[in-house]
XYZ file of C-alpha atoms in Angstrom:
729
model
C -30.037 5.626 -25.861
C -32.697 4.216 -23.572
C -34.607 2.389 -26.338
C -35.448 -1.277 -26.162
C -32.196 -3.291 -26.110
C -31.071 -4.437 -29.524
C -30.357 -8.097 -30.112
C -26.762 -8.468 -31.285
C -24.362 -11.350 -31.363
C -21.450 -11.589 -28.973
C -19.048 -12.890 -31.590
C -15.594 -11.572 -30.788
C -16.148 -11.477 -27.041
C -12.868 -12.302 -25.368
C -13.025 -15.168 -22.909
C -11.968 -14.440 -19.346
C -10.086 -17.732 -19.522
C -7.602 -15.928 -21.771
C -7.072 -13.094 -19.296
C -3.877 -12.964 -17.180
C -5.703 -12.154 -13.936
C -6.464 -15.152 -11.671
C -9.580 -13.316 -10.471
C -10.913 -12.997 -13.999
C -9.975 -16.565 -14.827
C -12.037 -17.730 -11.853
C -15.123 -16.205 -13.516
C -14.479 -17.707 -16.953
C -16.976 -20.561 -16.485
C -19.797 -18.444 -15.042
C -23.122 -18.523 -16.885
C -22.771 -14.726 -16.968
C -21.145 -13.842 -20.305
C -18.492 -11.563 -18.874
C -16.440 -9.235 -21.023
C -13.017 -7.971 -19.947
C -12.662 -4.203 -19.673
C -11.846 -2.723 -23.070
C -13.063 -1.165 -26.290
C -14.620 -4.409 -27.595
C -17.041 -4.433 -24.670
C -17.758 -0.720 -24.979
C -18.464 -1.039 -28.701
C -20.804 -3.952 -28.047
C -22.700 -1.879 -25.459
C -23.057 1.007 -27.917
C -24.213 -1.254 -30.719
C -26.747 -3.005 -28.498
C -27.717 0.201 -26.650
C -27.407 -1.606 -23.357
C -26.061 -0.355 -20.049
C -22.837 -1.834 -18.752
C -22.932 -3.850 -15.533
C -19.456 -3.316 -14.085
C -18.319 -5.645 -11.289
C -14.928 -4.901 -9.696
C -13.265 -7.261 -7.238
C -10.072 -9.203 -6.593
C -8.916 -12.731 -5.920
C -8.622 -12.704 -2.110
C -11.831 -10.714 -1.486
C -14.247 -12.658 0.761
C -17.483 -10.916 -0.227
C -16.500 -10.970 -3.890
C -16.459 -14.748 -3.539
C -19.815 -14.749 -1.757
C -21.442 -12.698 -4.535
C -19.821 -14.979 -7.100
C -21.315 -18.101 -5.543
C -24.720 -16.600 -4.779
C -25.357 -14.643 -7.953
C -22.884 -14.922 -10.802
C -23.177 -18.712 -10.938
C -26.969 -18.478 -10.780
C -28.800 -19.086 -14.061
C -31.579 -16.551 -13.439
C -29.176 -13.762 -12.524
C -27.018 -14.666 -15.524
C -30.014 -14.586 -17.855
C -30.990 -11.095 -16.720
C -27.442 -9.799 -17.016
C -26.846 -11.361 -20.424
C -30.141 -10.171 -21.904
C -30.287 -6.601 -20.646
C -26.701 -5.559 -19.871
C -23.148 -5.883 -21.095
C -21.459 -7.460 -18.038
C -17.823 -6.444 -17.518
C -15.580 -7.940 -14.856
C -12.498 -6.017 -13.618
C -9.715 -7.075 -11.254
C -9.020 -3.962 -9.197
C -5.478 -5.131 -8.525
C -4.793 -5.357 -12.246
C -6.585 -2.085 -13.073
C -6.308 0.227 -10.051
C -6.985 3.190 -12.350
C -10.427 1.894 -13.350
C -11.206 0.963 -9.762
C -10.198 4.376 -8.389
C -12.427 6.285 -10.811
C -15.555 4.273 -10.153
C -14.939 3.867 -6.427
C -14.796 7.640 -6.103
C -17.842 7.978 -8.376
C -19.909 5.667 -6.175
C -18.663 7.550 -3.139
C -19.894 10.804 -4.694
C -23.318 9.187 -4.987
C -23.326 9.054 -1.192
C -22.902 5.265 -1.073
C -20.279 3.491 1.114
C -17.637 1.948 -1.114
C -15.596 -1.241 -1.081
C -15.420 -4.566 -2.846
C -17.079 -6.079 -4.686
C -17.891 -2.735 -6.298
C -21.036 -2.783 -8.424
C -21.583 0.072 -10.898
C -23.990 0.456 -13.804
C -22.682 2.630 -16.644
C -23.978 4.009 -19.908
C -22.270 2.647 -23.041
C -20.124 5.806 -22.891
C -18.907 4.802 -19.403
C -20.864 7.369 -17.375
C -21.867 5.893 -13.979
C -25.506 6.258 -12.954
C -26.102 3.496 -10.388
C -23.766 2.024 -7.776
C -23.261 -0.130 -4.707
C -21.070 -2.899 -3.319
C -22.169 -6.397 -2.352
C -25.769 -7.367 -3.102
C -27.292 -10.709 -2.079
C -29.200 -12.521 -4.813
C -32.491 -11.617 -3.150
C -33.352 -8.919 -0.621
C -32.091 -9.818 2.832
C -31.682 -8.046 6.180
C -32.587 -4.673 4.734
C -30.294 -5.033 1.719
C -31.826 -4.924 -1.761
C -31.391 -8.084 -3.800
C -29.371 -8.140 -6.991
C -32.396 -9.286 -9.028
C -34.286 -6.183 -7.877
C -31.268 -3.969 -8.476
C -30.955 -5.203 -12.059
C -34.638 -4.565 -12.732
C -34.370 -1.060 -11.271
C -31.207 -0.199 -13.233
C -32.685 -1.565 -16.472
C -35.877 0.481 -16.001
C -33.914 3.612 -15.128
C -31.826 3.321 -18.273
C -34.831 2.576 -20.497
C -36.882 5.491 -19.213
C -34.244 8.080 -18.338
C -31.231 7.083 -20.394
C -30.268 10.574 -21.566
C -30.790 12.038 -18.125
C -28.766 9.212 -16.554
C -25.929 9.923 -18.977
C -25.962 13.627 -18.107
C -25.850 12.845 -14.396
C -22.996 10.431 -14.959
C -21.036 12.963 -16.977
C -21.581 15.578 -14.282
C -20.319 13.103 -11.695
C -17.113 12.433 -13.640
C -16.606 16.159 -14.208
C -16.976 16.737 -10.467
C -14.322 14.101 -9.774
C -11.968 15.813 -12.217
C -12.658 19.186 -10.599
C -11.954 17.774 -7.129
C -8.399 16.962 -8.178
C -7.781 20.018 -10.356
C -4.321 21.524 -9.735
C -4.208 24.926 -8.049
C -1.654 27.565 -7.155
C -1.522 26.449 -3.530
C 1.840 26.647 -1.818
C 3.902 23.779 -0.465
C 3.430 24.659 3.169
C 3.951 22.454 6.223
C 1.222 24.439 7.953
C -1.342 22.879 5.618
C -0.170 19.432 6.671
C -0.251 20.376 10.353
C -3.856 21.539 9.988
C -4.800 18.248 8.328
C -3.251 16.281 11.185
C -4.908 18.527 13.772
C -8.285 17.769 12.175
C -7.658 14.072 12.811
C -7.287 14.555 16.559
C -11.041 14.298 17.149
C -11.061 10.910 15.378
C -8.347 9.357 17.536
C -9.428 6.448 19.688
C -7.667 7.327 22.925
C -8.212 3.882 24.417
C -7.537 1.369 21.643
C -5.651 3.481 19.129
C -6.474 4.008 15.494
C -9.252 6.267 14.279
C -12.973 6.106 14.924
C -15.035 3.728 17.009
C -16.111 1.136 14.442
C -14.221 -1.196 12.138
C -10.483 -0.512 12.316
C -8.036 -0.328 9.425
C -4.315 0.257 10.052
C -4.412 3.623 8.202
C -0.640 3.553 7.814
C -0.261 6.776 5.829
C -2.080 8.738 8.542
C 0.015 7.232 11.328
C 3.220 7.888 9.373
C 2.137 11.499 8.817
C 1.436 11.937 12.542
C 4.899 10.579 13.286
C 6.567 12.861 10.726
C 4.825 16.012 11.956
C 5.486 15.131 15.594
C 9.155 14.587 14.865
C 9.508 18.108 13.479
C 7.246 19.932 15.914
C 8.011 17.950 19.055
C 4.301 17.497 19.789
C 4.168 14.370 21.883
C 0.441 13.724 21.425
C 1.009 12.556 17.840
C 3.829 10.209 18.772
C 1.826 8.881 21.719
C -1.160 8.132 19.482
C 1.012 6.288 16.977
C 2.648 4.245 19.755
C -0.731 3.435 21.325
C -2.083 2.263 17.969
C 0.932 0.164 17.041
C 1.008 -1.504 20.441
C -2.706 -2.348 20.241
C -2.314 -3.755 16.730
C 0.708 -5.898 17.531
C -1.204 -7.507 20.406
C -4.549 -7.701 18.627
C -6.051 -10.276 16.307
C -5.408 -8.058 13.289
C -1.899 -9.500 13.554
C -1.246 -13.185 12.950
C 1.475 -13.978 15.520
C 2.338 -17.269 13.838
C 2.685 -15.854 10.340
C 4.141 -12.569 11.556
C 1.963 -10.599 9.137
C -1.240 -8.576 9.440
C -4.803 -9.059 8.271
C -6.487 -6.256 6.368
C -8.744 -4.907 9.114
C -10.887 -5.798 12.123
C -14.641 -5.521 12.342
C -14.475 -3.963 15.805
C -12.719 -1.059 17.513
C -10.554 -3.210 19.794
C -8.627 -5.036 17.030
C -9.927 -8.470 18.124
C -12.369 -9.565 15.352
C -10.270 -9.712 12.197
C -11.284 -10.013 8.620
C -8.683 -12.636 7.775
C -7.570 -11.511 4.330
C -3.925 -10.445 3.957
C -2.345 -8.172 1.346
C 1.286 -7.469 0.530
C 0.869 -3.699 0.376
C -0.619 -3.497 3.891
C 2.253 -5.488 5.330
C 4.917 -3.582 3.412
C 3.571 -0.259 4.676
C 3.192 -1.608 8.209
C 6.735 -2.965 8.254
C 8.082 0.462 7.348
C 5.902 2.163 9.960
C 6.829 -0.209 12.788
C 10.487 0.147 11.893
C 10.385 3.953 11.863
C 8.261 4.186 14.992
C 10.517 1.720 16.787
C 13.556 3.835 16.020
C 11.800 7.125 16.825
C 10.498 5.931 20.200
C 13.264 3.431 21.074
C 10.635 0.683 21.304
C 12.308 -2.633 20.525
C 9.020 -4.611 20.317
C 7.986 -2.431 17.359
C 11.209 -3.263 15.530
C 10.615 -6.932 16.328
C 7.196 -6.717 14.646
C 8.896 -5.521 11.449
C 11.392 -8.376 11.677
C 8.556 -10.878 12.025
C 6.821 -9.464 8.941
C 10.009 -10.006 6.948
C 10.422 -13.510 8.322
C 6.814 -14.247 7.394
C 7.392 -13.022 3.851
C 10.384 -15.307 3.510
C 8.470 -18.335 4.815
C 5.076 -17.905 3.180
C 4.982 -15.121 0.593
C 8.184 -15.495 -1.410
C 8.093 -16.877 -4.942
C 10.845 -19.032 -6.410
C 12.345 -16.063 -8.269
C 12.466 -13.885 -5.138
C 9.378 -11.744 -5.779
C 6.436 -11.729 -3.389
C 2.859 -12.927 -3.817
C -0.002 -10.431 -3.694
C -1.788 -11.888 -0.673
C -3.890 -14.566 0.979
C -7.642 -15.064 0.995
C -9.738 -14.956 4.157
C -11.472 -18.243 3.392
C -10.089 -21.748 3.679
C -11.563 -25.233 3.669
C -12.883 -24.759 7.203
C -14.575 -21.455 6.442
C -13.540 -17.846 6.933
C -10.568 -17.667 9.300
C -10.585 -21.320 10.439
C -6.864 -21.576 9.670
C -6.135 -18.825 12.209
C -8.393 -19.850 15.133
C -7.399 -21.987 18.135
C -9.006 -23.429 21.241
C -7.321 -23.316 24.632
C -7.001 -27.095 24.555
C -5.331 -27.120 21.127
C -2.701 -24.616 22.233
C -2.005 -26.517 25.452
C -1.631 -29.801 23.566
C 0.666 -28.432 20.865
C 2.740 -26.141 23.083
C 2.969 -28.693 25.873
C 4.345 -31.373 23.593
C 6.495 -29.205 21.347
C 7.805 -26.454 23.593
C 7.719 -27.466 27.247
C 7.912 -31.258 27.305
C 5.744 -33.797 29.088
C 5.687 -31.864 32.357
C 5.178 -28.485 30.712
C 1.424 -28.344 31.090
C 1.394 -25.267 33.390
C 3.580 -23.253 31.010
C 1.506 -24.354 28.017
C -1.635 -23.268 29.845
C -0.074 -19.896 30.579
C 0.733 -19.468 26.865
C -2.889 -20.204 25.956
C -4.084 -17.716 28.558
C -1.554 -15.088 27.438
C -3.193 -15.417 24.012
C -6.583 -14.655 25.539
C -7.963 -18.198 25.339
C -10.107 -19.885 27.996
C -10.854 -23.570 28.638
C -13.948 -25.057 27.002
C -14.482 -21.939 24.839
C -14.944 -21.767 21.054
C -11.890 -21.422 18.833
C -10.698 -17.839 18.513
C -7.807 -15.883 16.993
C -4.717 -15.402 19.153
C -4.917 -12.044 20.965
C -2.168 -11.236 23.428
C -3.443 -9.926 26.773
C -2.065 -6.703 28.265
C 1.175 -6.572 30.214
C -0.784 -5.506 33.309
C -3.044 -8.555 33.041
C -0.026 -10.842 32.598
C 1.561 -9.412 35.774
C -1.626 -9.758 37.813
C -2.533 -13.262 36.641
C 0.880 -14.878 36.300
C 3.438 -12.546 37.860
C 5.166 -12.186 34.487
C 6.697 -8.966 33.243
C 6.739 -8.177 29.508
C 10.089 -9.843 28.657
C 9.142 -12.981 30.600
C 5.736 -13.244 28.935
C 7.308 -12.659 25.507
C 9.926 -15.341 26.112
C 7.252 -17.837 27.112
C 5.217 -17.100 23.993
C 8.301 -17.216 21.784
C 9.028 -20.801 22.881
C 5.539 -21.870 21.794
C 5.403 -20.101 18.417
C 7.519 -22.658 16.538
C 5.440 -25.706 17.534
C 2.183 -23.823 16.930
C 3.398 -22.649 13.540
C 4.459 -26.161 12.565
C 1.119 -27.610 13.705
C -0.742 -25.043 11.634
C 1.008 -26.164 8.454
C -1.042 -29.375 8.720
C -4.278 -27.390 8.443
C -5.843 -26.508 5.054
C -4.293 -23.137 4.238
C -6.173 -20.212 2.677
C -5.479 -19.747 -1.046
C -2.491 -17.611 -1.974
C -2.775 -15.069 -4.787
C 0.462 -15.659 -6.673
C 0.364 -12.738 -9.054
C 3.276 -10.313 -8.815
C 2.409 -6.612 -8.748
C 5.174 -4.071 -9.307
C 3.972 -1.376 -6.898
C 3.317 -3.805 -4.064
C 6.646 -5.593 -4.529
C 8.385 -2.231 -4.700
C 6.901 -1.290 -1.317
C 8.197 -4.566 0.100
C 11.651 -4.020 -1.416
C 11.816 -0.509 0.065
C 10.889 -1.790 3.531
C 13.451 -4.603 3.389
C 16.198 -2.320 2.118
C 15.565 0.260 4.839
C 15.511 -2.435 7.511
C 18.683 -3.982 6.156
C 20.719 -0.816 6.488
C 19.120 0.493 9.698
C 19.436 -2.845 11.509
C 22.713 -3.926 9.850
C 20.943 -7.074 8.659
C 22.439 -8.346 5.350
C 19.688 -10.958 4.959
C 17.062 -8.273 4.454
C 19.213 -6.492 1.889
C 19.699 -9.797 0.047
C 15.954 -10.440 -0.009
C 15.352 -6.930 -1.339
C 18.006 -7.245 -4.038
C 16.808 -10.664 -5.198
C 13.225 -9.416 -5.413
C 14.362 -6.327 -7.314
C 16.427 -8.337 -9.781
C 13.452 -10.582 -10.531
C 10.993 -7.686 -10.709
C 13.116 -5.681 -13.125
C 13.706 -8.797 -15.252
C 10.020 -9.677 -15.568
C 8.412 -6.252 -15.680
C 10.837 -3.642 -17.065
C 11.023 -4.504 -20.758
C 12.341 -2.275 -23.526
C 11.846 0.896 -21.547
C 8.224 0.015 -20.688
C 6.935 -1.081 -17.296
C 4.341 -3.783 -16.787
C 1.755 -3.708 -14.005
C 2.957 -7.162 -13.033
C 2.817 -10.803 -14.051
C 0.861 -13.933 -13.229
C 3.126 -16.816 -14.122
C 4.389 -15.957 -17.597
C 1.415 -13.701 -18.391
C 1.774 -9.912 -18.372
C -0.862 -7.977 -16.435
C -0.664 -5.139 -18.945
C 0.847 -1.671 -18.944
C 1.716 -0.179 -15.570
C -0.173 2.861 -14.281
C 1.521 5.696 -12.444
C 1.674 4.002 -9.029
C 3.948 1.199 -10.257
C 6.454 3.638 -11.745
C 6.491 5.874 -8.675
C 6.941 3.119 -6.101
C 9.603 1.390 -8.187
C 11.679 4.589 -8.405
C 11.569 5.021 -4.630
C 12.374 1.345 -3.999
C 15.423 1.478 -6.269
C 16.732 4.537 -4.413
C 16.427 2.740 -1.099
C 18.068 -0.376 -2.442
C 20.950 1.754 -3.649
C 21.309 3.193 -0.138
C 21.488 -0.314 1.270
C 23.928 -1.794 -1.265
C 26.028 1.065 -2.570
C 25.425 -0.229 -6.119
C 24.868 2.493 -8.697
C 22.949 0.108 -10.942
C 19.853 0.651 -8.808
C 20.146 4.412 -9.301
C 20.351 3.770 -13.036
C 17.114 1.762 -12.951
C 15.475 4.506 -10.885
C 16.534 7.104 -13.428
C 15.294 5.057 -16.394
C 11.903 4.393 -14.806
C 11.521 8.035 -13.769
C 12.120 9.145 -17.363
C 9.382 6.802 -18.561
C 7.107 8.065 -15.777
C 7.703 11.662 -16.780
C 7.123 10.960 -20.462
C 3.885 9.021 -19.978
C 2.213 10.588 -16.951
C 3.446 14.155 -16.459
C 1.046 16.855 -17.636
C 3.422 19.690 -18.420
C 0.624 22.210 -18.937
C -0.626 21.746 -15.378
C 2.618 20.607 -13.773
C 1.190 17.419 -12.236
C 1.341 13.645 -12.592
C -1.799 11.918 -13.900
C -2.735 8.424 -12.773
C -3.038 6.971 -16.286
C -1.072 7.368 -19.485
C -2.401 9.051 -22.606
C -4.545 6.701 -24.672
C -5.630 4.607 -21.687
C -9.107 3.067 -21.957
C -10.636 5.061 -19.098
C -13.269 7.811 -19.225
C -10.922 10.422 -17.780
C -7.283 11.093 -16.999
C -6.953 12.702 -13.611
C -4.735 13.459 -10.675
C -5.003 10.960 -7.809
C -3.947 13.088 -4.849
C -5.905 11.422 -2.035
C -4.900 8.197 -0.335
C -7.041 5.115 -0.769
C -5.937 1.584 -0.032
C -2.419 2.661 -1.030
C -0.653 6.038 -0.969
C -1.927 8.524 -3.559
C -0.084 7.836 -6.844
C 0.285 11.509 -7.834
C 1.865 12.256 -4.447
C 4.275 9.309 -4.571
C 5.316 10.275 -8.115
C 6.082 13.869 -7.092
C 8.136 12.695 -4.107
C 9.993 10.113 -6.210
C 10.883 12.885 -8.661
C 12.226 15.094 -5.882
C 14.287 12.281 -4.389
C 15.795 11.254 -7.710
C 16.664 14.871 -8.503
C 18.474 15.141 -5.181
C 20.519 12.068 -6.056
C 21.412 13.253 -9.549
C 21.958 16.869 -8.519
C 19.428 17.988 -11.149
C 17.767 21.093 -9.729
C 15.240 21.148 -12.566
C 13.990 17.716 -11.573
C 13.766 18.743 -7.915
C 11.858 21.882 -8.839
C 9.436 19.926 -11.038
C 8.705 17.452 -8.256
C 8.176 20.146 -5.626
C 5.893 22.101 -7.937
C 3.859 18.964 -8.667
C 3.463 18.390 -4.936
C 2.433 22.017 -4.388
C -0.084 21.958 -7.239
C -2.072 19.114 -5.658
C -1.906 20.427 -2.085
C -5.525 21.555 -1.971
C -6.881 18.362 -3.539
C -4.725 16.161 -1.307
C -5.746 17.764 1.975
C -9.442 18.375 1.289
C -10.238 15.194 3.217
C -7.786 14.964 6.155
C -8.404 11.212 6.514
C -6.937 10.735 3.017
C -4.099 13.267 3.281
C -1.407 11.227 5.027
C 0.981 10.584 2.156
C 0.871 14.236 1.045
C 1.638 15.431 4.576
C 4.648 13.107 4.832
C 5.834 14.072 1.347
C 5.593 17.761 2.237
C 7.582 17.182 5.425
C 10.270 15.434 3.386
C 10.330 17.995 0.580
C 10.634 21.053 2.824
C 13.238 19.757 5.245
C 16.720 21.259 5.221
C 18.524 19.052 2.721
C 22.132 18.122 2.138
C 23.755 15.493 -0.041
C 26.129 12.848 1.241
C 28.299 10.610 -0.903
C 29.630 7.660 1.097
C 32.456 5.706 -0.521
C 33.407 2.345 0.920
C 32.657 -1.351 1.175
C 29.289 -1.721 2.974
C 30.709 -4.681 4.938
C 33.699 -2.672 6.230
C 33.269 -1.755 9.907
C 34.594 1.735 9.160
C 31.912 2.247 6.494
C 29.270 1.070 8.936
C 30.553 3.555 11.529
C 30.142 6.407 9.037
C 26.710 5.121 8.101
C 25.623 5.024 11.742
C 26.529 8.696 11.949
C 24.483 9.473 8.845
C 21.452 7.298 9.638
C 19.738 9.581 12.218
C 19.615 12.357 9.609
C 18.781 10.379 6.486
C 15.317 11.896 6.124
C 17.166 15.192 5.517
C 19.772 13.751 3.154
C 20.095 12.607 -0.411
C 22.581 9.768 -0.119
C 24.717 8.236 -2.842
C 26.699 5.200 -1.722
C 29.588 3.907 -3.777
C 30.664 0.362 -3.022
C 32.900 0.244 -6.093
C 34.385 2.661 -8.590
C 31.533 3.874 -10.832
C 31.680 3.529 -14.596
C 32.004 6.543 -16.884
C 28.387 6.059 -17.971
C 27.224 6.080 -14.364
C 29.146 9.260 -13.651
C 27.462 10.883 -16.622
C 24.068 10.046 -15.096
C 25.053 10.881 -11.505
C 27.579 13.730 -11.530
C 27.372 14.041 -7.738
C 29.576 10.911 -7.603
C 32.279 12.412 -9.807
C 35.636 12.741 -8.070
C 34.465 10.977 -4.943
C 37.013 8.338 -3.923
C 38.083 6.487 -0.791
C 40.946 8.678 0.381
C 43.982 6.632 1.387
C 41.909 3.507 0.852
C 39.712 4.335 3.859
C 35.910 4.701 3.631
C 35.194 8.393 3.059
C 32.137 10.648 3.379
C 31.509 13.822 1.369
C 28.848 16.241 2.700
C 27.628 18.740 0.111
C 24.956 21.388 -0.357
C 23.958 22.692 -3.775
C 27.267 21.524 -5.232
C 29.510 22.908 -2.489
C 31.202 20.218 -0.397
C 32.786 20.101 3.024
C 36.220 18.592 3.452
C 35.983 14.804 2.871
C 36.356 12.805 6.052
C 36.798 9.265 7.308
C 36.223 10.322 10.915
C 32.689 9.758 12.301
C 33.169 12.633 14.774
C 34.043 15.098 12.023
C 31.140 13.799 9.932
C 28.791 14.406 12.867
C 30.072 17.992 13.095
C 29.390 18.551 9.405
C 25.841 17.230 9.790
C 25.106 19.348 12.872
C 23.226 22.070 10.902
C 20.550 19.472 10.176
C 19.987 19.017 13.891
C 19.624 22.779 14.325
C 17.210 22.999 11.381
C 15.049 20.243 12.864
C 14.979 21.981 16.242
C 13.811 25.202 14.543
C 10.938 23.367 12.870
C 12.082 23.158 9.270
C 13.744 25.331 6.646
C 13.071 28.782 5.352
C 12.059 29.920 1.900
C 15.630 31.031 1.219
C 16.775 27.427 1.242
C 14.337 26.378 -1.477
C 14.813 26.779 -5.207
C 12.251 28.678 -7.323
C 9.246 26.596 -8.291
C 7.210 25.731 -11.356
C 4.663 28.399 -12.182
C 1.763 26.165 -11.151
C 2.625 26.282 -7.442
C 4.814 27.995 -4.892
C 6.975 26.676 -2.097
C 7.033 28.102 1.409
C 8.944 26.677 4.343
C 7.900 26.602 7.885
C -18.343 -5.390 8.381
C -17.244 -7.236 5.465
C -14.483 -6.576 3.026
C -17.150 -4.796 0.980
C -15.606 -1.664 2.410
C -12.575 0.565 2.159
C -11.131 2.780 4.892
C -13.547 5.676 5.568
């Protein structure tokens, strides 16, 4: 290692043109001789004794595209890479496991992380040099890629063994960070994590910090969950302040109904225009829950507009949803989303208010923060106070005026060159969307959302659940490879929520089948935790992923999915295993409070006083809906099995909690049970409310006691009460 590079042939190098990822395919014609991630590339690096130049990005990433145009299509850069390195290109959306390891490794080097991620590895995959976007040549204080390559090549040639040792130590430190412990499942740990966030709250504009703003959905959801149990209004107020600022700000596209990934400022007005499905799925769920918790109808309307946007712009022919939209279009970054005052007045005046509607059209433009004779800008809704002072309009009046203009503006925008859509279908991201739609469908009594969720689920299961194995996703007819943990975990939870919305046991069956595969492939029985990758995966380490990144931490979601499925099947062993897995990663999950949100919410859910409800009846029957409306306020404390039709014998074998549960006298009937003991079945919403009253008392007392929790796995205890070359800090 570290000797002069050996000259070897590249015969057998797989072409990126043959890869299923659209991002990799886009690099197939580069002069850089890219290898896909895999043993063939690693073997070539070992044989040639060359370091690996690892570049990780994704299709809709703006700065990935900039680096592609500036450097990877440049002959001089390509020559240096081809002669002295083994260049490997990875799509982070296809291989989130690879991305997570090396993102955290670069972070441990003390370097801000994001995409494109640039890492130099030894042939044995130890990282020793890292960064994000590099211009071709040094610029504005940033080192140039040509200089970086020379430095990395020299470092490897002169200090190869030392670089390998440092890289190994770095990977070992990452593994140690996530090592399971005997920590207890304690809501106090979550409360302390949320309390640590208080100093980061932006009291004026919402969100966290004073620089670039990401939605940080898992943190906001955790604040909401803790506030709901403790009654601390400061958490709820911060969530409401943030959601209101985001719905008005330029991070939200009011014509598309969906959100951009982040803004480059603290006030939510300078967006980075990229959109992703996972962000919008998580935001839809948050706005829906916050709207219900605070009785804020505009928040619920935001969720509705996300769903409408998905149906218009994101939905594939088979019912699944695309991964996202790029920031760039033919007019440059964000041109599709920017308007002048004059453009809005012309379009709205003609399409919404008629020939004499100029004053109203001008008010719409001004309500969107636009001024005459100013450059084009994204649409940012002004405050209610400003609307009252300037136009004498209260919030409903201003909203009604804007609503009349949205259709014409949306139609006019369809004539602009649209940003490219990334059409690949990812299981985890679609599962998040399905869960949000299913929850909205039953909470809002909106059958259309349930239909969209069911059609997406049917297509997703058909394309990606094959022979007991789950795919990461598909691009057209091409498989994106084996699914990591996050796809399994999110799919289990989505199927449970779709069952709640439809009453069809078939979704519980899918959830059970996927959970079994998840347990077989990812559960480390010796340590009692879920690992992010399966045995035999081509990564340098298998590890727990307990901290949130761009998406909720996979090991946390898997533990919660296990608990929830166990509650539906009545399998106490499964519940115990899930709770123990959540307890074992408590210390790792909460070490960085800014990445602890999903664990805090999972802990709140796992330690709440729990009962089971079996609801038998046609979901469209008004009497069934009346029972459901009684159940809905408590559903975070319930495992719910809904039976729309008589279950089969096979289903009853899988879900014994449904056995013997029938519609008494032909009327929709609810059964409330706890640990196998059931109250008298009832068709009366008032009696059902009485039976659920202990949950209200438990919530008022701040949670459950240790006596209400089963014994745990030995590994943990349970105790009751300025570019997209960045990721959230």
